[in-house]
Amino acid sequence: MRISLFVWLFLILLSISCGCGSSISAYSQCVDREGSLLLQLKKSLKFSSSNSPKLGSWNEGTDCCKWGGVMCDEEGHVIDLDLNDESIYGGIDNSSSLFSLHYLQRLNLAYNDMDGSQIPSEFGKLSNLIYLNMTLSSFGGQIPIEISRMARLVTLDLSYNYRLVVENPSLKLLFHNLTELKQLYLDGVNISAHRHEWSQALSSLSNLQELGLSFCSLSGPIDSSLVNLRSLSLIRLNYNNISARVPEFFADYSNLTELHLFSCGFYGKVPERIFQMPTLQVLDLGNNKLEGFFPDSVLKLTHIVYLDLSGNNFTGPIPSLHKSKNLTDLYLAVNRFTGPIPSFRMSKGLIYINLCCNNLTGTIPWSHFDGLVNLTSIDLSENSVGGTIPSSLFGISSLSEILLQQNQFEGQLPEFPNASSSLLQLLDLSNNKLEGLIPMSILELGSLRGLTLSFNNFSGTMQFEIFQRLGNLIMLDLAYNSLSIDASGSNSSFPRLTGLSLASCKLQQFPNLKNQSDMDYLDLSNNQISGEIPNWIWELAGNGYSYLNLSHNLLVDLQKPYSFGNATLDLDLHSNQLHGQIPIPPLANYLDYSSNNFNYSIPADIGDPSIVKL
Ligand SMILES: *[C@@H]1O[C@H](CO)[C@@H](O)[C@H](O)[C@H]1NC(C)=O
Ligand SMILES: *[C@@H]1O[C@H](CO)[C@@H](O)[C@H](O)[C@H]1NC(C)=O
Ligand SMILES: *[C@@H]1O[C@H](CO)[C@@H](O)[C@H](O)[C@H]1NC(C)=O
Ligand SMILES: *[C@@H]1O[C@H](CO)[C@@H](O)[C@H](O)[C@H]1NC(C)=O
Ligand SMILES: *[C@@H]1O[C@H](CO)[C@@H](O)[C@H](O)[C@H]1NC(C)=O
Ligand SMILES: *[C@@H]1O[C@H](CO)[C@@H](O)[C@H](O)[C@H]1NC(C)=O
Ligand SMILES: *[C@@H]1O[C@H](CO)[C@@H](O)[C@H](O)[C@H]1NC(C)=O
Ligand SMILES: *[C@@H]1O[C@H](CO)[C@@H](O)[C@H](O)[C@H]1NC(C)=O
Ligand SMILES: *[C@@H]1O[C@H](CO)[C@@H](O)[C@H](O)[C@H]1NC(C)=O
Ligand SMILES: *[C@@H]1O[C@H](CO)[C@@H](O)[C@H](O)[C@H]1NC(C)=O
Ligand SMILES: *[C@@H]1O[C@H](CO)[C@@H](O)[C@H](O)[C@H]1NC(C)=O
Ligand SMILES: *[C@@H]1O[C@H](CO)[C@@H](O)[C@H](O)[C@H]1NC(C)=O
């Protein structure tokens, strides 16, 4: 009830504020003939009325210009039909009355399920169409030549219909007469039959502004005639194997705002002029084989918002971005950048910073993150950054991910300011040289889902129980520090925990995890746990997969009666003092029972683990 009232208010506000419906349709009645064509159309379409709010509102005896998704001109002719996301399924055939709506200028059939059926050739009759949108509608087969008769088309969106192909007629025949086109989206359409000609075939579309061709099975090189498309503002070629150099003429598109070249097999140096295009807002060169370095003067992307250079071979220091005041997304991961982490203070709108897996060094000055009030994720992992972790980083209240693992950070961990209102979900500081006590404010990070502090030199004694305060924890890893974890407390309850590593935490006993029902990773190795392996441990993983490592303890037996659960085990019990019969789990990938005192008679029915060590 509240929702429908809200929608109703919203619609009223919308019609008042934009006045769009009223100026076109309010003055005239729908032409009878077109009303009945629409009703015939409704009859011929398969849809599920509960999910088709617009079609559902088409009723005989009412003015069709007021029906959902319908807009008319002043004479009452239907000029705009928006049936996007109406749960239409099974396709449209050539005889459909849709193709008698000759005044139609805009048609949107996006987000329906045509189940691989063909695009009807009768579309050619809709010669007044300016806008045709059939994205994500599961059309299939060859795009019919009749599309090329819609000479007034300005927007054609056939993207993400993965069963569509362009083979015969060719790309050139289909499109070279559609010279009014400003937006052409063919992402996901299989153009592999014309993969070498695509750039030439489209070079006559001189008004084109937006060109989407990702996932089209295209090849390179890119023909220089494509430079004729001078008005291009968006180029999207992601996930094609272009296997060529990035053409310098891309820099000649004086209105280019978005260049998406992710995973295209581009190699070599990127022409410097690309990094100096004053119009670019999105530059995605991720996952190619690009190389080169950035002297200070190279990068002049003053309007850049989204910059992805990750997964390449760029070298040298990270380019200075101090002129890029609107940057929100910075992805430079997996390159060979060296030198210090630059200051980001000039890009105050940054939301994502990913510099993982480079060769960055140096320390991070306290002031580097000043004023980044929207920063959500920072990933500096797998570098060689050292010094202490600046507490100013922990003070950024918008952060939900801090990934600093595999670096050279040292010293004590600062307290988390305002921890109780923190949004932090993921904190990974593993594989550094941090020491001292784990700050207690960490236990107030109520949103935390993953906490990984392993392979540092944290010290002190902590009750395992106190981590229960982190009620959203999914993964807790405190292994290989100098910590003593005291697990003597009563039942513990972590509503969501699925992974726990307390390896090498000087544990004397099993933490009581009896009430956990969804653990698929438990590492209690390298402790001083003695006595029996409790029988509840085999039930922790339910029916899934379970990694259980109890090696290097002082365990002597399995508590009886025990029954292995239904999980497929990776079970490591080596280097204990276990004796008696060898326990045989019914499902296992990996079993290590070595260095124990088991009664060695290798059972015939050991099952089929891929590795067994006895
Ligand atoms: C429409 O008619 C054409 C020509 O007769 C035919 O090739 C095509 O398969 C038909 N399309 C549909 C969707 O029925
Ligand atoms: C096509 O329609 C969908 C759904 O309404 C929309 O998200 C998309 O932006 C449209 N494409 C174009 C080019 O307008
Ligand atoms: C394209 O236009 C030319 C000139 O008007 C015409 O001769 C040709 O048949 C058209 N091609 C297609 C595929 O419609
Ligand atoms: C594209 O179509 C060609 C045949 O023209 C086929 O060999 C290829 O597997 C298809 N590619 C994809 C991604 O479907
Ligand atoms: C670039 O955009 C501007 C403003 O929209 C327009 O006036 C100009 O003609 C465009 N340039 C080209 C080459 O299309
Ligand atoms: C990409 O194309 C190049 C040259 O045509 C070819 O050598 C390479 O194997 C292709 N790579 C993939 C992943 O298809
Ligand atoms: C980077 O360069 C090295 C050495 O030339 C090469 O082996 C590697 O494949 C390259 N990586 C990428 C992502 O281009
Ligand atoms: C930054 O974005 C704002 C808002 O979109 C815009 O007005 C401004 O011109 C942009 N500045 C630069 C340098 O791109
Ligand atoms: C980082 O530098 C070291 C030493 O110079 C080198 O061995 C290593 O390959 C570099 N790593 C990367 C990702 O370039
Ligand atoms: C932070 O995000 C909000 C909401 O998107 C935006 O209005 C604000 O301008 C951003 N702040 C900065 C410094 O970019
Ligand atoms: C902590 O929160 C209070 C109130 O929300 C705020 O005034 C203060 O600046 C915050 N302190 C830090 C260090 O973020
Ligand atoms: C194991 O599977 C059997 C049969 O599917 C089921 O009855 C039993 O409850 C399961 N045991 C556990 C611990 O999930």
PDB file of N, CA and C in Angstrom, residues 93-123:
ATOM      1  N   ASP A  93       6.186 -12.272 -34.625  1.00  0.00           N
ATOM      2  CA  ASP A  93       6.338 -12.717 -36.010  1.00  0.00           C
ATOM      3  C   ASP A  93       5.980 -11.648 -37.022  1.00  0.00           C
ATOM      4  N   ASN A  94       6.340 -11.984 -38.275  1.00  0.00           N
ATOM      5  CA  ASN A  94       6.198 -11.031 -39.377  1.00  0.00           C
ATOM      6  C   ASN A  94       4.789 -10.473 -39.513  1.00  0.00           C
ATOM      7  N   SER A  95       3.801 -11.268 -39.099  1.00  0.00           N
ATOM      8  CA  SER A  95       2.424 -10.824 -39.304  1.00  0.00           C
ATOM      9  C   SER A  95       1.940  -9.938 -38.167  1.00  0.00           C
ATOM     10  N   SER A  96       2.783  -9.662 -37.220  1.00  0.00           N
ATOM     11  CA  SER A  96       2.346  -8.886 -36.065  1.00  0.00           C
ATOM     12  C   SER A  96       1.828  -7.510 -36.483  1.00  0.00           C
ATOM     13  N   SER A  97       0.772  -7.069 -35.809  1.00  0.00           N
ATOM     14  CA  SER A  97       0.203  -5.759 -36.113  1.00  0.00           C
ATOM     15  C   SER A  97       1.161  -4.629 -35.747  1.00  0.00           C
ATOM     16  N   LEU A  98       2.197  -4.970 -34.976  1.00  0.00           N
ATOM     17  CA  LEU A  98       3.234  -3.969 -34.664  1.00  0.00           C
ATOM     18  C   LEU A  98       3.712  -3.263 -35.927  1.00  0.00           C
ATOM     19  N   PHE A  99       3.833  -4.035 -37.009  1.00  0.00           N
ATOM     20  CA  PHE A  99       4.436  -3.477 -38.221  1.00  0.00           C
ATOM     21  C   PHE A  99       3.473  -2.655 -39.057  1.00  0.00           C
ATOM     22  N   SER A 100       2.233  -2.499 -38.545  1.00  0.00           N
ATOM     23  CA  SER A 100       1.290  -1.588 -39.200  1.00  0.00           C
ATOM     24  C   SER A 100       1.231  -0.244 -38.488  1.00  0.00           C
ATOM     25  N   LEU A 101       2.006  -0.104 -37.430  1.00  0.00           N
ATOM     26  CA  LEU A 101       2.024   1.185 -36.715  1.00  0.00           C
ATOM     27  C   LEU A 101       3.036   2.100 -37.410  1.00  0.00           C
ATOM     28  N   HIS A 102       2.609   2.619 -38.568  1.00  0.00           N
ATOM     29  CA  HIS A 102       3.581   3.274 -39.448  1.00  0.00           C
ATOM     30  C   HIS A 102       4.127   4.588 -38.931  1.00  0.00           C
ATOM     31  N   TYR A 103       3.429   5.158 -37.929  1.00  0.00           N
ATOM     32  CA  TYR A 103       3.898   6.452 -37.420  1.00  0.00           C
ATOM     33  C   TYR A 103       4.967   6.300 -36.345  1.00  0.00           C
ATOM     34  N   LEU A 104       5.185   5.049 -35.969  1.00  0.00           N
ATOM     35  CA  LEU A 104       6.090   4.781 -34.861  1.00  0.00           C
ATOM     36  C   LEU A 104       7.480   5.387 -35.087  1.00  0.00           C
ATOM     37  N   GLN A 105       7.940   6.149 -34.106  1.00  0.00           N
ATOM     38  CA  GLN A 105       9.283   6.738 -34.182  1.00  0.00           C
ATOM     39  C   GLN A 105      10.240   6.120 -33.176  1.00  0.00           C
ATOM     40  N   ARG A 106       9.649   5.684 -32.054  1.00  0.00           N
ATOM     41  CA  ARG A 106      10.513   5.084 -31.015  1.00  0.00           C
ATOM     42  C   ARG A 106       9.906   3.771 -30.552  1.00  0.00           C
ATOM     43  N   LEU A 107      10.755   2.739 -30.517  1.00  0.00           N
ATOM     44  CA  LEU A 107      10.290   1.429 -30.070  1.00  0.00           C
ATOM     45  C   LEU A 107      11.321   0.826 -29.131  1.00  0.00           C
ATOM     46  N   ASN A 108      10.869   0.461 -27.946  1.00  0.00           N
ATOM     47  CA  ASN A 108      11.779  -0.159 -26.976  1.00  0.00           C
ATOM     48  C   ASN A 108      11.234  -1.523 -26.560  1.00  0.00           C
ATOM     49  N   LEU A 109      11.971  -2.570 -26.953  1.00  0.00           N
ATOM     50  CA  LEU A 109      11.603  -3.946 -26.586  1.00  0.00           C
ATOM     51  C   LEU A 109      12.666  -4.573 -25.678  1.00  0.00           C
ATOM     52  N   ALA A 110      13.486  -3.708 -25.057  1.00  0.00           N
ATOM     53  CA  ALA A 110      14.604  -4.210 -24.247  1.00  0.00           C
ATOM     54  C   ALA A 110      14.135  -5.088 -23.086  1.00  0.00           C
ATOM     55  N   TYR A 111      15.026  -5.922 -22.606  1.00  0.00           N
ATOM     56  CA  TYR A 111      14.791  -6.757 -21.417  1.00  0.00           C
ATOM     57  C   TYR A 111      13.551  -7.631 -21.540  1.00  0.00           C
ATOM     58  N   ASN A 112      13.337  -8.237 -22.672  1.00  0.00           N
ATOM     59  CA  ASN A 112      12.305  -9.257 -22.793  1.00  0.00           C
ATOM     60  C   ASN A 112      12.989 -10.565 -23.169  1.00  0.00           C
ATOM     61  N   ASP A 113      12.243 -11.631 -23.360  1.00  0.00           N
ATOM     62  CA  ASP A 113      12.873 -12.922 -23.633  1.00  0.00           C
ATOM     63  C   ASP A 113      12.313 -13.545 -24.907  1.00  0.00           C
ATOM     64  N   MET A 114      12.941 -13.181 -26.031  1.00  0.00           N
ATOM     65  CA  MET A 114      12.465 -13.665 -27.319  1.00  0.00           C
ATOM     66  C   MET A 114      12.978 -15.082 -27.623  1.00  0.00           C
ATOM     67  N   ASP A 115      13.685 -15.660 -26.666  1.00  0.00           N
ATOM     68  CA  ASP A 115      14.038 -17.079 -26.745  1.00  0.00           C
ATOM     69  C   ASP A 115      14.766 -17.469 -28.035  1.00  0.00           C
ATOM     70  N   GLY A 116      15.644 -16.608 -28.489  1.00  0.00           N
ATOM     71  CA  GLY A 116      16.453 -16.957 -29.665  1.00  0.00           C
ATOM     72  C   GLY A 116      15.730 -16.796 -30.991  1.00  0.00           C
ATOM     73  N   SER A 117      14.496 -16.277 -30.964  1.00  0.00           N
ATOM     74  CA  SER A 117      13.770 -16.147 -32.240  1.00  0.00           C
ATOM     75  C   SER A 117      14.346 -15.002 -33.072  1.00  0.00           C
ATOM     76  N   GLN A 118      14.038 -15.044 -34.368  1.00  0.00           N
ATOM     77  CA  GLN A 118      14.621 -14.065 -35.282  1.00  0.00           C
ATOM     78  C   GLN A 118      14.019 -12.671 -35.117  1.00  0.00           C
ATOM     79  N   ILE A 119      14.787 -11.681 -35.514  1.00  0.00           N
ATOM     80  CA  ILE A 119      14.229 -10.336 -35.642  1.00  0.00           C
ATOM     81  C   ILE A 119      13.381 -10.349 -36.910  1.00  0.00           C
ATOM     82  N   PRO A 120      12.089 -10.041 -36.804  1.00  0.00           N
ATOM     83  CA  PRO A 120      11.229 -10.142 -37.990  1.00  0.00           C
ATOM     84  C   PRO A 120      11.686  -9.193 -39.101  1.00  0.00           C
ATOM     85  N   SER A 121      11.658  -9.679 -40.329  1.00  0.00           N
ATOM     86  CA  SER A 121      12.103  -8.836 -41.439  1.00  0.00           C
ATOM     87  C   SER A 121      11.136  -7.678 -41.687  1.00  0.00           C
ATOM     88  N   GLU A 122       9.912  -7.795 -41.196  1.00  0.00           N
ATOM     89  CA  GLU A 122       8.931  -6.728 -41.380  1.00  0.00           C
ATOM     90  C   GLU A 122       9.319  -5.423 -40.666  1.00  0.00           C
ATOM     91  N   PHE A 123      10.334  -5.480 -39.812  1.00  0.00           N
ATOM     92  CA  PHE A 123      10.813  -4.235 -39.197  1.00  0.00           C
ATOM     93  C   PHE A 123      11.100  -3.178 -40.253  1.00  0.00           C
TER      94      PHE A 123
END
